[in-house]
Short mmCIF file of C-alpha atoms in Angstrom, two decimals:
data_model
loop_
_atom_site.label_atom_id
_atom_site.label_comp_id
_atom_site.label_asym_id
_atom_site.label_seq_id
_atom_site.Cartn_x
_atom_site.Cartn_y
_atom_site.Cartn_z
CA UNK A 28 27.04 -33.07 -13.18
CA UNK A 29 28.45 -32.00 -17.33
CA UNK A 30 26.56 -28.54 -16.25
CA UNK A 31 27.02 -25.02 -13.79
CA UNK A 32 24.50 -22.57 -14.18
CA UNK A 33 24.75 -18.52 -14.36
CA UNK A 34 22.08 -16.95 -13.82
CA UNK A 35 20.61 -16.89 -17.53
CA UNK A 36 24.05 -18.38 -19.20
CA UNK A 37 25.27 -22.56 -18.98
CA UNK A 38 28.52 -23.41 -18.69
CA UNK A 39 29.20 -26.68 -20.57
CA UNK A 40 32.76 -28.05 -18.66
CA UNK A 41 35.39 -29.86 -20.11
CA UNK A 42 35.71 -33.37 -21.47
CA UNK A 43 31.80 -32.99 -22.78
CA UNK A 44 32.57 -32.39 -26.49
CA UNK A 45 35.20 -32.22 -28.03
CA UNK A 46 35.37 -29.47 -30.26
CA UNK A 47 33.72 -27.43 -27.33
CA UNK A 48 36.46 -28.11 -25.40
CA UNK A 49 39.14 -27.08 -28.12
CA UNK A 50 37.11 -24.00 -28.48
CA UNK A 51 37.23 -23.12 -25.77
CA UNK A 52 41.25 -24.04 -25.55
CA UNK A 53 42.19 -21.36 -28.46
CA UNK A 54 39.27 -18.69 -26.71
CA UNK A 55 42.15 -18.71 -23.59
CA UNK A 56 45.15 -19.37 -24.93
CA UNK A 57 43.75 -15.86 -27.65
CA UNK A 58 46.26 -13.22 -25.99
CA UNK A 59 49.08 -15.14 -26.45
CA UNK A 60 48.25 -16.61 -30.00
CA UNK A 61 47.07 -12.50 -30.56
CA UNK A 62 50.54 -11.00 -29.26
CA UNK A 63 52.21 -13.54 -31.88
CA UNK A 64 50.07 -12.30 -34.36
CA UNK A 65 51.07 -8.56 -33.08
CA UNK A 66 54.85 -8.99 -33.42
CA UNK A 67 54.63 -10.46 -37.23
CA UNK A 68 52.88 -7.76 -38.21
CA UNK A 69 55.09 -5.43 -36.58
CA UNK A 70 58.37 -7.01 -38.56
CA UNK A 71 55.93 -7.64 -41.39
CA UNK A 72 55.97 -3.08 -41.34
CA UNK A 73 59.17 -2.41 -40.06
CA UNK A 74 57.74 1.99 -40.58
CA UNK A 75 54.70 1.19 -38.09
CA UNK A 76 56.11 1.77 -35.13
CA UNK A 77 52.86 0.37 -33.01
CA UNK A 78 50.21 -0.97 -33.67
CA UNK A 79 48.51 -4.56 -31.07
CA UNK A 80 46.21 -7.09 -33.06
CA UNK A 81 42.45 -7.93 -31.23
CA UNK A 82 39.78 -9.90 -31.16
CA UNK A 83 36.34 -8.29 -31.34
CA UNK A 84 33.60 -11.06 -31.15
CA UNK A 85 30.93 -11.03 -34.62
CA UNK A 86 33.99 -9.17 -36.08
CA UNK A 87 36.88 -10.99 -35.79
CA UNK A 88 40.69 -9.99 -35.26
CA UNK A 89 42.13 -6.64 -36.06
CA UNK A 90 44.89 -4.05 -36.34
CA UNK A 91 44.66 -1.56 -33.74
CA UNK A 92 46.71 1.69 -34.37
CA UNK A 93 45.92 4.90 -32.55
CA UNK A 94 45.40 7.33 -35.52
CA UNK A 95 46.63 9.53 -33.09
CA UNK A 96 50.55 8.59 -34.23
CA UNK A 97 49.14 8.73 -38.17
CA UNK A 98 47.95 11.13 -41.33
CA UNK A 99 44.71 10.53 -41.99
CA UNK A 100 41.84 11.91 -43.75
CA UNK A 101 38.57 12.50 -40.97
CA UNK A 102 36.39 12.36 -43.62
CA UNK A 103 37.16 9.79 -45.64
CA UNK A 104 39.38 7.72 -43.26
CA UNK A 105 41.70 7.67 -45.17
CA UNK A 106 44.73 6.64 -44.68
CA UNK A 107 47.84 7.71 -46.40
CA UNK A 108 50.89 6.34 -45.24
CA UNK A 109 49.65 2.89 -43.94
CA UNK A 110 50.18 -0.31 -46.69
CA UNK A 111 47.99 -0.38 -48.70
CA UNK A 112 46.32 -4.32 -48.23
CA UNK A 113 45.45 -2.59 -45.04
CA UNK A 114 41.20 -2.28 -45.34
CA UNK A 115 39.54 0.72 -42.49
CA UNK A 116 37.01 -0.97 -40.53
CA UNK A 117 36.03 1.86 -38.20
CA UNK A 118 37.06 4.17 -35.26
CA UNK A 119 36.82 3.62 -31.78
CA UNK A 120 37.55 6.90 -29.44
CA UNK A 121 41.70 7.73 -30.74
CA UNK A 122 41.97 4.23 -32.32
CA UNK A 123 40.87 2.76 -35.77
CA UNK A 124 41.40 -0.52 -36.77
CA UNK A 125 41.64 -2.77 -40.57
CA UNK A 126 41.67 -5.97 -41.70
CA UNK A 127 44.53 -7.51 -44.21
CA UNK A 128 45.33 -10.69 -45.56
CA UNK A 129 46.34 -11.58 -41.60
CA UNK A 130 43.51 -11.12 -40.14
CA UNK A 131 41.52 -12.59 -42.54
CA UNK A 132 43.78 -15.57 -41.68
CA UNK A 133 43.23 -15.30 -38.30
CA UNK A 134 39.48 -15.59 -39.07
CA UNK A 135 40.07 -18.58 -41.44
CA UNK A 136 42.17 -19.98 -39.47
CA UNK A 137 40.57 -19.69 -36.41
CA UNK A 138 36.57 -18.13 -36.60
CA UNK A 139 34.27 -16.81 -34.73
CA UNK A 140 34.74 -18.55 -31.27
CA UNK A 141 33.48 -16.32 -29.41
CA UNK A 142 30.54 -16.82 -30.76
CA UNK A 143 31.10 -21.27 -31.26
CA UNK A 144 31.62 -21.50 -28.10
CA UNK A 145 27.83 -20.63 -27.34
CA UNK A 146 25.69 -21.47 -29.88
CA UNK A 147 27.52 -25.27 -28.92
CA UNK A 148 27.10 -24.63 -25.94
CA UNK A 149 23.16 -23.80 -26.86
CA UNK A 150 22.58 -26.24 -28.34
CA UNK A 151 23.81 -28.86 -26.01
CA UNK A 152 21.90 -27.47 -23.29
CA UNK A 153 18.85 -27.80 -26.63
CA UNK A 154 19.22 -31.42 -26.78
CA UNK A 155 19.17 -32.35 -22.88
CA UNK A 156 15.85 -29.80 -22.45
CA UNK A 157 14.80 -32.76 -25.21
CA UNK A 158 15.99 -35.60 -23.37
CA UNK A 159 14.90 -34.61 -20.00
CA UNK A 160 11.21 -33.75 -21.46
CA UNK A 161 11.65 -37.37 -23.73
CA UNK A 162 11.52 -39.34 -20.28
CA UNK A 163 9.50 -36.91 -18.19
CA UNK A 164 7.02 -39.49 -16.53
CA UNK A 165 9.55 -41.01 -15.50
CA UNK A 166 11.40 -39.02 -13.92
CA UNK A 167 8.31 -37.28 -12.30
CA UNK A 168 6.91 -40.97 -10.82
CA UNK A 169 11.15 -40.86 -10.04
CA UNK A 170 10.61 -37.69 -7.90
CA UNK A 171 7.91 -38.50 -6.19
CA UNK A 172 8.97 -41.42 -5.07
CA UNK A 173 11.87 -39.73 -3.72
CA UNK A 174 9.35 -37.46 -2.46
CA UNK A 175 7.73 -40.61 -0.27
CA UNK A 176 10.34 -41.74 0.21
CA UNK A 177 12.87 -38.79 2.03
CA UNK A 178 8.48 -37.95 4.37
CA UNK A 179 9.09 -41.54 5.29
CA UNK A 180 12.67 -41.23 6.12
CA UNK A 181 12.23 -37.92 8.06
CA UNK A 182 9.27 -39.90 9.80
CA UNK A 183 11.79 -42.41 10.87
CA UNK A 184 14.15 -40.41 12.71
CA UNK A 185 11.78 -38.29 14.13
CA UNK A 186 10.12 -41.30 15.51
CA UNK A 187 13.72 -42.69 16.65
CA UNK A 188 15.21 -39.13 17.76
CA UNK A 189 12.03 -38.54 19.93
CA UNK A 190 11.15 -41.69 20.64
CA UNK A 191 7.31 -41.88 18.64
CA UNK A 192 5.76 -45.16 18.51
CA UNK A 193 3.99 -45.57 15.61
CA UNK A 194 0.09 -46.12 16.17
CA UNK A 195 -2.44 -49.24 14.87
CA UNK A 196 -5.59 -48.94 13.75
CA UNK A 197 -8.13 -51.13 13.96
CA UNK A 198 -11.41 -51.36 12.58
CA UNK A 199 -15.30 -51.86 13.58
CA UNK A 200 -16.74 -52.07 17.13
CA UNK A 201 -13.15 -51.96 19.28
CA UNK A 202 -11.99 -48.86 16.57
CA UNK A 203 -11.75 -45.91 18.86
CA UNK A 204 -8.40 -42.85 20.23
CA UNK A 205 -6.19 -45.25 22.72
CA UNK A 206 -3.09 -43.04 23.07
CA UNK A 207 -0.99 -43.09 26.45
CA UNK A 208 1.54 -40.75 27.75
CA UNK A 209 0.82 -38.82 24.10
CA UNK A 210 2.71 -35.52 23.19
CA UNK A 211 3.08 -32.27 20.87
CA UNK A 212 5.22 -32.92 18.57
CA UNK A 213 5.78 -29.45 18.28
CA UNK A 214 5.29 -27.83 22.29
CA UNK A 215 7.02 -30.00 23.81
CA UNK A 216 10.33 -28.93 22.41
CA UNK A 217 9.99 -25.10 22.53
CA UNK A 218 8.59 -25.97 26.64
CA UNK A 219 11.44 -24.42 28.95
CA UNK A 220 10.58 -27.15 31.45
CA UNK A 221 9.59 -31.22 31.11
CA UNK A 222 6.17 -31.42 28.95
CA UNK A 223 3.66 -33.51 30.52
CA UNK A 224 2.03 -36.10 28.82
CA UNK A 225 -1.56 -36.84 28.68
CA UNK A 226 -3.30 -40.26 28.52
CA UNK A 227 -6.86 -40.25 25.04
CA UNK A 228 -9.81 -43.07 25.48
CA UNK A 229 -12.09 -42.91 23.06
CA UNK A 230 -14.42 -45.49 22.56
CA UNK A 231 -17.66 -46.01 21.31
CA UNK A 232 -18.67 -46.05 24.80
CA UNK A 233 -17.27 -42.49 25.33
CA UNK A 234 -17.03 -40.92 22.55
CA UNK A 235 -16.63 -36.91 24.17
CA UNK A 236 -14.42 -36.17 25.82
CA UNK A 237 -14.93 -32.76 28.80
CA UNK A 238 -11.25 -31.40 29.26
CA UNK A 239 -11.39 -27.62 31.90
CA UNK A 240 -8.75 -25.47 33.19
CA UNK A 241 -7.73 -22.38 33.58
CA UNK A 242 -6.44 -20.11 30.72
CA UNK A 243 -2.67 -20.81 29.61
CA UNK A 244 -3.53 -25.15 31.69
CA UNK A 245 -2.79 -26.56 27.97
CA UNK A 246 -6.76 -27.43 26.99
CA UNK A 247 -5.24 -26.23 23.46
CA UNK A 248 -1.40 -28.57 23.22
CA UNK A 249 -3.57 -31.13 24.04
CA UNK A 250 -6.62 -30.61 22.49
CA UNK A 251 -4.60 -30.65 19.18
CA UNK A 252 -1.69 -33.35 20.07
CA UNK A 253 -5.17 -35.87 19.53
CA UNK A 254 -5.60 -34.46 16.60
#
């Protein structure tokens, strides 16, 4: 019960892996971390009016600026008015993204949380699969026993609810088919009126019974219930 399968991914619940739990807590509180980091950079560089700090999986922490508010060379992607330690990374629409020592410090402190969480969960699932394969024979045997038990419980419930009687198996000269008040277990559930039971008596001296009657009188139903 430590996992919850969702589409093609498996999410590990809290309490199973301490390092994974810590990484998830950091990831859940990432917005607050980004906000604090952005405020710190604005205080450090008063000349910059606005910016935001973002986290991108496999890229890390970045400073995002609206390039329309800063003088820049489109050909070289140089921003001469920005601090010299702002290292250009890429531009997406109107936003330019940069690394600086503060961002690299966050990268070292937090790492790639998204990748760590996914890799750790895959590792846990892989170990679980190996444990399951090691117990495959025992599990298959258990599942088979549970299937038999489920079948027996279903028979017991039907016998109790529908008033079925367990047949007595005999051998030798006494063998035959002797049914008193036999009923079709499915047909009697759908008939509008009371199902009329029928007896059956087949032994060594009377091995063939001839059943006659008009259409829809119950001949096929009787044959199937005996079978």
